[in-house]
Short mmCIF file of C-alpha atoms and ligand atoms in Angstrom, two decimals:
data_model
loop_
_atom_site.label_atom_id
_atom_site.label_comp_id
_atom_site.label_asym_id
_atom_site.label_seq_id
_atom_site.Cartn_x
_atom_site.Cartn_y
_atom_site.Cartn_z
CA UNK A 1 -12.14 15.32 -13.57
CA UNK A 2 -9.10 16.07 -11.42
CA UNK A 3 -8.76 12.51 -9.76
CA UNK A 4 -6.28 11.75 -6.87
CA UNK A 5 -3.56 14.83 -6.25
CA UNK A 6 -1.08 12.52 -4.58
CA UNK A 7 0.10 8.87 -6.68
CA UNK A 8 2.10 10.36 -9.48
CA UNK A 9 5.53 9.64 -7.81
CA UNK A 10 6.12 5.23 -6.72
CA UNK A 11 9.37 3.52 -5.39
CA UNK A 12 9.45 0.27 -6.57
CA UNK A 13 12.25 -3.04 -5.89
CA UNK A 14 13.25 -4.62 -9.52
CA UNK A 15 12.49 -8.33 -8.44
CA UNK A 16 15.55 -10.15 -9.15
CA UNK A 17 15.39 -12.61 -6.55
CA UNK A 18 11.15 -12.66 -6.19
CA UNK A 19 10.30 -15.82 -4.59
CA UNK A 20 8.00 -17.96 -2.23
CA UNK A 21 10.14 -19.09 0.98
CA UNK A 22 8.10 -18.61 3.39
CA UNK A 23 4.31 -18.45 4.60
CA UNK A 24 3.12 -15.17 6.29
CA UNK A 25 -0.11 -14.87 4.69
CA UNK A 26 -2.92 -17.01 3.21
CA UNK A 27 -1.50 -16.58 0.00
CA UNK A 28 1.86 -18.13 0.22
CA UNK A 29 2.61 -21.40 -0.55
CA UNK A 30 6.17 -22.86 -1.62
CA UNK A 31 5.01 -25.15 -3.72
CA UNK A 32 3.55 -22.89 -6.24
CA UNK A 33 6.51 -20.82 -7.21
CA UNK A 34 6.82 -17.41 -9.50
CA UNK A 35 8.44 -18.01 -12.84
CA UNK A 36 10.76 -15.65 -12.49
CA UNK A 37 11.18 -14.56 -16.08
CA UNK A 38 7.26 -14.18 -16.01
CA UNK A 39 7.25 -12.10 -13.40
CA UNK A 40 9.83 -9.77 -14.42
CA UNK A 41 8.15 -9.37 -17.93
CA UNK A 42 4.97 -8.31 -15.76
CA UNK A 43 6.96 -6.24 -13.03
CA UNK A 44 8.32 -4.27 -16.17
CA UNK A 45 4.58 -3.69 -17.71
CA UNK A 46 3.51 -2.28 -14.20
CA UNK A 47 6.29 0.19 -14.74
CA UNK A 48 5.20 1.25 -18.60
CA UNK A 49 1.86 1.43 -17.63
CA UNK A 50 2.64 3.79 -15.23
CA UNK A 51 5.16 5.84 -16.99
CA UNK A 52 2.58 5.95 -19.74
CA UNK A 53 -0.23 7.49 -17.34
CA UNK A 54 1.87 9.90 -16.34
CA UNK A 55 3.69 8.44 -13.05
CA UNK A 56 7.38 8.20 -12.29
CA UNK A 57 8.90 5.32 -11.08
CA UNK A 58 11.82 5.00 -8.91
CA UNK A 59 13.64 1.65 -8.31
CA UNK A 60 15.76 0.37 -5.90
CA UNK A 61 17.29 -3.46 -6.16
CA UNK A 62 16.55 -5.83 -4.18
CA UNK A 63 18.14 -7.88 -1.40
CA UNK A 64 19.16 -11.28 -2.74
CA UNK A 65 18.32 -12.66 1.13
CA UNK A 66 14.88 -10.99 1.00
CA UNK A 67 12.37 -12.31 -1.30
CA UNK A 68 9.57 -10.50 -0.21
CA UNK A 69 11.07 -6.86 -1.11
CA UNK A 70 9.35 -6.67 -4.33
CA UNK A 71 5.75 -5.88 -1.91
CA UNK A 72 7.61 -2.13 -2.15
CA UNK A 73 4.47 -0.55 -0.60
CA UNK A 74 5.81 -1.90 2.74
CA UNK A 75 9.36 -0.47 3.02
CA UNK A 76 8.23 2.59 4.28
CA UNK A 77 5.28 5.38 4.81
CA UNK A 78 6.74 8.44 2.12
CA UNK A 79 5.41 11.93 2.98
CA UNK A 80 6.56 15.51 1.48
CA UNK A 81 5.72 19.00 3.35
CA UNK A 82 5.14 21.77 1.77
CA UNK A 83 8.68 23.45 1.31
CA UNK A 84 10.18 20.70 3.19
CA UNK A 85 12.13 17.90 2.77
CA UNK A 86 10.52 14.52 1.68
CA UNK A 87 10.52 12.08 4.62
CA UNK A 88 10.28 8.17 4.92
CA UNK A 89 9.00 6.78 8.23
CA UNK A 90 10.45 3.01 7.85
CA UNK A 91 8.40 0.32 8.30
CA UNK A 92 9.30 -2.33 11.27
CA UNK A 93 8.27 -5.51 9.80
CA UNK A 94 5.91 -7.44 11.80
CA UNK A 95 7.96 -10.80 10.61
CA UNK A 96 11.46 -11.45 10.94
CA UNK A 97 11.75 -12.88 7.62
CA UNK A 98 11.04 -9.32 6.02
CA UNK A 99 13.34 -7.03 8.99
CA UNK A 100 15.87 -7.01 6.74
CA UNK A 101 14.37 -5.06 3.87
CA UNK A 102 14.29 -1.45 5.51
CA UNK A 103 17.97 -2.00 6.31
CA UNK A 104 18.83 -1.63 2.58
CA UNK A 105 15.98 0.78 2.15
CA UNK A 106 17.06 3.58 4.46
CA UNK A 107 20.54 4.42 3.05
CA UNK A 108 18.58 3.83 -0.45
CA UNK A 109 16.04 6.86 0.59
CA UNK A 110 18.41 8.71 2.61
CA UNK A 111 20.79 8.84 -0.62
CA UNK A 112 17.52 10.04 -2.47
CA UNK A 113 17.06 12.83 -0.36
CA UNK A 114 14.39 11.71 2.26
CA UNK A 115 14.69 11.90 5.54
CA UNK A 116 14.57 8.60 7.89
CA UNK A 117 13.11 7.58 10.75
CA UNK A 118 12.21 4.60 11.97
CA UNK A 119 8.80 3.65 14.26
CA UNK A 120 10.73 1.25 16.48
CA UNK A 121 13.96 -0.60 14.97
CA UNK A 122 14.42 -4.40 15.38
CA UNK A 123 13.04 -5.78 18.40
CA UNK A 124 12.05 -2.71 19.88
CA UNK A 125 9.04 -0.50 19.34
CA UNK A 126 5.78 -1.12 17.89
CA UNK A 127 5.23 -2.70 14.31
CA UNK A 128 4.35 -0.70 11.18
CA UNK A 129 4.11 -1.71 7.83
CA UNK A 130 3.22 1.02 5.27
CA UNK A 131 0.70 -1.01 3.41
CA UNK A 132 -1.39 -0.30 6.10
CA UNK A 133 -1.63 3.88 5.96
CA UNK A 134 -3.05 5.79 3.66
CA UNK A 135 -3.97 9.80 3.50
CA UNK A 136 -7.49 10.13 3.08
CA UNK A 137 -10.33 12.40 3.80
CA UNK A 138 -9.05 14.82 7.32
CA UNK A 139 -6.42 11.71 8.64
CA UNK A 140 -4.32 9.34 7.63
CA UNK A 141 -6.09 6.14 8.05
CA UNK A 142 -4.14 2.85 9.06
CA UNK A 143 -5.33 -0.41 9.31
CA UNK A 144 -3.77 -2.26 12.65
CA UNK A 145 -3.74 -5.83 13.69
CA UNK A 146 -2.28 -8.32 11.59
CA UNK A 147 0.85 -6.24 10.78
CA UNK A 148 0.55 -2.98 12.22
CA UNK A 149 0.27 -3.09 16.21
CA UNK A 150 -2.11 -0.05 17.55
CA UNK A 151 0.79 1.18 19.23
CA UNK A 152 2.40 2.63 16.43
CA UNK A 153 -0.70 4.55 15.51
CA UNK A 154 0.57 6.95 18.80
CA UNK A 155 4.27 7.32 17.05
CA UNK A 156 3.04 8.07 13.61
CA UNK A 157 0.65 11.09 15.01
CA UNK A 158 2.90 12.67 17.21
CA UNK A 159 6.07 11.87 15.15
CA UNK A 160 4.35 13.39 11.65
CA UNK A 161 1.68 16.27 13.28
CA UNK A 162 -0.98 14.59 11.83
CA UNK A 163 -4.59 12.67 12.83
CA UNK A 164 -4.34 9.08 12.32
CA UNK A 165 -7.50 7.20 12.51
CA UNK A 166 -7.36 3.61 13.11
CA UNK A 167 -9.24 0.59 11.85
CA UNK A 168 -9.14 -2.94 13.24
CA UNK A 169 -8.48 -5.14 10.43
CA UNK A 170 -10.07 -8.77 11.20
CA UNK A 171 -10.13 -10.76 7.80
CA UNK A 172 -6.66 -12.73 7.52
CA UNK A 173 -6.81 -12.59 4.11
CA UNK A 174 -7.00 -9.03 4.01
CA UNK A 175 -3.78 -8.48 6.08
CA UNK A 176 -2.87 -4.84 5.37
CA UNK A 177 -5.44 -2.09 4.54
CA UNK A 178 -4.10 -2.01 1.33
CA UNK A 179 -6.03 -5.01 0.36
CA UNK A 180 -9.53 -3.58 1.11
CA UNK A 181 -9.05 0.43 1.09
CA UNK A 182 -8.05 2.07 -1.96
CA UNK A 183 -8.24 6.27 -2.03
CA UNK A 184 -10.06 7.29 -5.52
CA UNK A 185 -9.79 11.15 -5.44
CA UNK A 186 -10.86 13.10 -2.31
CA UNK A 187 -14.48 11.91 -1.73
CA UNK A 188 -14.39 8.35 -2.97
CA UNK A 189 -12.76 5.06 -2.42
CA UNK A 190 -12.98 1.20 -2.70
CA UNK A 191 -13.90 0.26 0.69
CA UNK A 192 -13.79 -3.91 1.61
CA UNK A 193 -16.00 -3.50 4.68
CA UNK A 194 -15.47 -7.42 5.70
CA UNK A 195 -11.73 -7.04 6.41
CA UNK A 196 -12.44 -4.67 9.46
CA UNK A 197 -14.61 -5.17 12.51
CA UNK A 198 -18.12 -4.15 12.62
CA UNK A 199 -17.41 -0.81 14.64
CA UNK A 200 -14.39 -0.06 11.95
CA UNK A 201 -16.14 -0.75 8.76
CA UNK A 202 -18.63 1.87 10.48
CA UNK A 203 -15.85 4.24 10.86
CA UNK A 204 -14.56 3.96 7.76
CA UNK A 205 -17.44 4.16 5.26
CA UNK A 206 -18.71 7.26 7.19
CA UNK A 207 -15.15 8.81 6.51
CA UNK A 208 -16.04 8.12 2.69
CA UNK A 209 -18.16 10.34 1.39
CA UNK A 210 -18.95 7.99 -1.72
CA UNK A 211 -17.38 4.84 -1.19
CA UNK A 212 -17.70 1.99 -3.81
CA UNK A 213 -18.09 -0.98 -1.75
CA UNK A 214 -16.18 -4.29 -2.53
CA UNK A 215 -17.81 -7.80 -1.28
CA UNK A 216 -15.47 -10.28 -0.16
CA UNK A 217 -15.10 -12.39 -2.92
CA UNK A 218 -14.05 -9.18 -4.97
CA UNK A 219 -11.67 -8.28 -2.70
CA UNK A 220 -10.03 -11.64 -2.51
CA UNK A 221 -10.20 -13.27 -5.68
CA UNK A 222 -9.46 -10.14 -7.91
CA UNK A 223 -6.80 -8.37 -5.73
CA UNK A 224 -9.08 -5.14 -7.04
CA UNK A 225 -8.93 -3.00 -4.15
CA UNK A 226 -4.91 -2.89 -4.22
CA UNK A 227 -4.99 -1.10 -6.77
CA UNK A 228 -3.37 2.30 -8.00
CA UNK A 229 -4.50 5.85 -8.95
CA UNK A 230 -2.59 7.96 -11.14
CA UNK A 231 -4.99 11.44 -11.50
CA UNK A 232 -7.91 9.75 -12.84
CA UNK A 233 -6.69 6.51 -14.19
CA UNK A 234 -7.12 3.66 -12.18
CA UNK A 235 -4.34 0.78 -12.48
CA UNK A 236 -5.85 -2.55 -11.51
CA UNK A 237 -4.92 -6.03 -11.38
CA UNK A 238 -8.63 -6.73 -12.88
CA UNK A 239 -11.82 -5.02 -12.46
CA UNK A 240 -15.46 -6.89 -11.95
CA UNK A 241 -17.80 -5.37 -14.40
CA UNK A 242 -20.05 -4.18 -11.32
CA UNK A 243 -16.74 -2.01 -9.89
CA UNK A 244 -16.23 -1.04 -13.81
CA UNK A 245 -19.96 0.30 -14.36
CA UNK A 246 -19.02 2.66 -11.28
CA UNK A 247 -15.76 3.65 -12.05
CA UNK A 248 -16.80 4.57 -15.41
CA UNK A 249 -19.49 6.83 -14.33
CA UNK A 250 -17.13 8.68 -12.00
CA UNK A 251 -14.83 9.56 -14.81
CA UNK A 252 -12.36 7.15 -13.98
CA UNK A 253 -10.45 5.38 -17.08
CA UNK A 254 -9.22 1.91 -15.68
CA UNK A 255 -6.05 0.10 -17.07
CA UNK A 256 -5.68 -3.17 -16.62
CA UNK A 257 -1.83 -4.79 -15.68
CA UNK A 258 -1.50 -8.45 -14.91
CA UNK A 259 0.65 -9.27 -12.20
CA UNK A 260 -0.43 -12.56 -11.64
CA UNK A 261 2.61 -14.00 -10.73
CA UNK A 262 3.40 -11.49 -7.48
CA UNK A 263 -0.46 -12.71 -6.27
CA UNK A 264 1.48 -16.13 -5.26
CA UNK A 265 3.45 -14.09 -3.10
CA UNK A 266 -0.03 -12.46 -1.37
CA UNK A 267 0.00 -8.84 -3.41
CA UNK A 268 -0.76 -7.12 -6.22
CA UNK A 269 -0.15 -3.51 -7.97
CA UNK A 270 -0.38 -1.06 -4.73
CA UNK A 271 1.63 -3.66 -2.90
CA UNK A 272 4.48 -3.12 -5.46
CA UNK A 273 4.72 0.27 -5.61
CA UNK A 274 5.31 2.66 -2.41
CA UNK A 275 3.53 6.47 -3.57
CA UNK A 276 6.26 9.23 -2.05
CA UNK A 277 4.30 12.31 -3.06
CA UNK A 278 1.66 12.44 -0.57
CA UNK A 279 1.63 15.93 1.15
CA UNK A 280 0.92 17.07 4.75
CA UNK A 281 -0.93 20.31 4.15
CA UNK A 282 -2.82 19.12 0.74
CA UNK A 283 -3.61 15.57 1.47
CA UNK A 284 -3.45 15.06 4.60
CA UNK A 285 -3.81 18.11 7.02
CA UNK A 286 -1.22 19.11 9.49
CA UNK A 287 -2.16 18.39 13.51
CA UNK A 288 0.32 19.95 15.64
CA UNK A 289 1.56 17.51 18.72
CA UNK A 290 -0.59 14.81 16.37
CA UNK A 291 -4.48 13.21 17.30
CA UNK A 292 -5.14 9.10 17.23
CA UNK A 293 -8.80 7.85 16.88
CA UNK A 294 -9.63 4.87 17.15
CA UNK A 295 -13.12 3.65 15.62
N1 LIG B 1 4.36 -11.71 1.11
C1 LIG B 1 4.19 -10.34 1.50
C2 LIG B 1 3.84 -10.26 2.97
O1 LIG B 1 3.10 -11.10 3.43
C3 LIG B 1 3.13 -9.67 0.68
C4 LIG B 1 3.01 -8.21 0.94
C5 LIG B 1 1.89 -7.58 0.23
N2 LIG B 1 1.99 -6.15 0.34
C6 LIG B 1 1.00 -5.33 0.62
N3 LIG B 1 1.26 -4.07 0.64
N4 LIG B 1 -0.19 -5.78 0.94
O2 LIG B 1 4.29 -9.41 3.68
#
């Protein structure tokens, strides 16, 4: 089986200063702290495991006054074109205490040959975070609410050429799509129906042609969903046997990388690593003047 054609390519932050200051989602709490030896011996297996499955990994450091910066997958939305350059639309952090982030990530991209743009900049413009968009199916789908505002569905579209189709994310634990949506190849997924609303989940498992639905519980406790696909090996934080069985039958061989120590922080493997490679024209087709629908 062929698996995924985008997810071979990640930017990742080396998390040498990886720490809980702050609450912005259920997760956090500053009591419980990351070792931080722990979690660089783990951050360090996420990379192997993916250099041995046949990704590449870029890093960048990270910002000694941002502890949050190791969540990579939020720095920015990476696309290529087809004999183009690669470009990074930057996120615009829904909380001050992460703004800083993208202002050490653009000159970090723009020095690695992408091109830069930003949907909104500090205080102005509409919030994006990139955990929230993914290529899938005819659109890219992004999750909006907690982090992403709906306006910045309008920007992406018309800024990229591309349909975006939104979903209303409800669940506060589930706070970016990336914790409930997870692209398998081209006609399946992990779909987490109960972060969305009712007309959403709709929407979204009808844009799945096989979707392997997550309960709650699965999506929460096991952080499965935010997980990463590298052709057709899956790289999960853990796998219930259920979501296992499946996989298996697909074709899918699953790897399992504990991160444990970067779920105090509220993420998990997606969330630290940002996939660059994802094509207008192959994964995600090109709309001229761009489309939004909403579910
Ligand atoms: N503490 C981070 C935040 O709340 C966690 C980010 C998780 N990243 C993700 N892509 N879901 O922003």
């Amino acid at each position: 089986m062929e698996g995924l054609a985008w997810g071979r390519r990640y930017v990742m932050v080396e998390p040498t200063h990886f720490r809980v200051e702050y609450v912005i989602n259920p997760f956090m709490d500053p009591a419980d702290q990351p070792d931080p030896a722990r979690a660089m011996a783990q951050w360090r297996g996420l990379v192997a495991a993916i250099e041995r499955h046949g990704g590449v990994v870029e890093a960048l450091p990270q910002r000694a006054d941002a502890p949050d910066m190791v969540y990579a997958m939020n720095l920015g939305l990476g696309l290529e074109r087809a004999g183009g350059a690669p470009h990074v639309v930057l996120s615009h952090m829904r909380y001050a205490e992460r703004r800083m982030e993208t202002r050490s990530a653009q000159p970090w991209f723009a020095a690695h040959g992408f091109a830069t743009s930003y949907v909104g900049s500090d205080g102005v413009g509409p919030h994006l975070e990139a955990g929230d968009a993914f290529a899938f199916g005819d659109a890219l789908i992004v999750g909006y609410g907690p982090r992403t505002e709906e306006l910045a569905l309008k920007h992406l579209a018309t800024e990229l050429g591309v349909r975006v189709r939104g979903v209303r994310i409800t669940h506060p634990g589930m706070y970016h799509l990336d914790l409930a949506f997870c692209p398998l190849d081209e006609h399946r997924a992990l779909v987490c129906p109960a972060a969305l609303d009712e007309a959403s989940a709709a929407a979204l498992l009808d844009l799945v042609p096989e979707p392997l639905v997550l309960t709650e519980e699965e999506a929460l406790t096991t952080f499965c969903a935010n997980s990463i696909v590298i052709g057709s090996t899956v790289v999960m934080p853990a796998c219930p046997d259920r979501v296992r069985a499946q996989l298996e039958e697909w074709g899918f061989e699953i790897v399992l990388v504990d991160v444990s120590e970067f779920h105090k922080g509220g993420g998990s493997i997606r969330c630290l690593t940002n996939p660059v490679d994802v094509r207008i024209g192959r994964d995600l087709p090109a709309v001229p003047g761009g489309e939004v629908v909403l579910a």
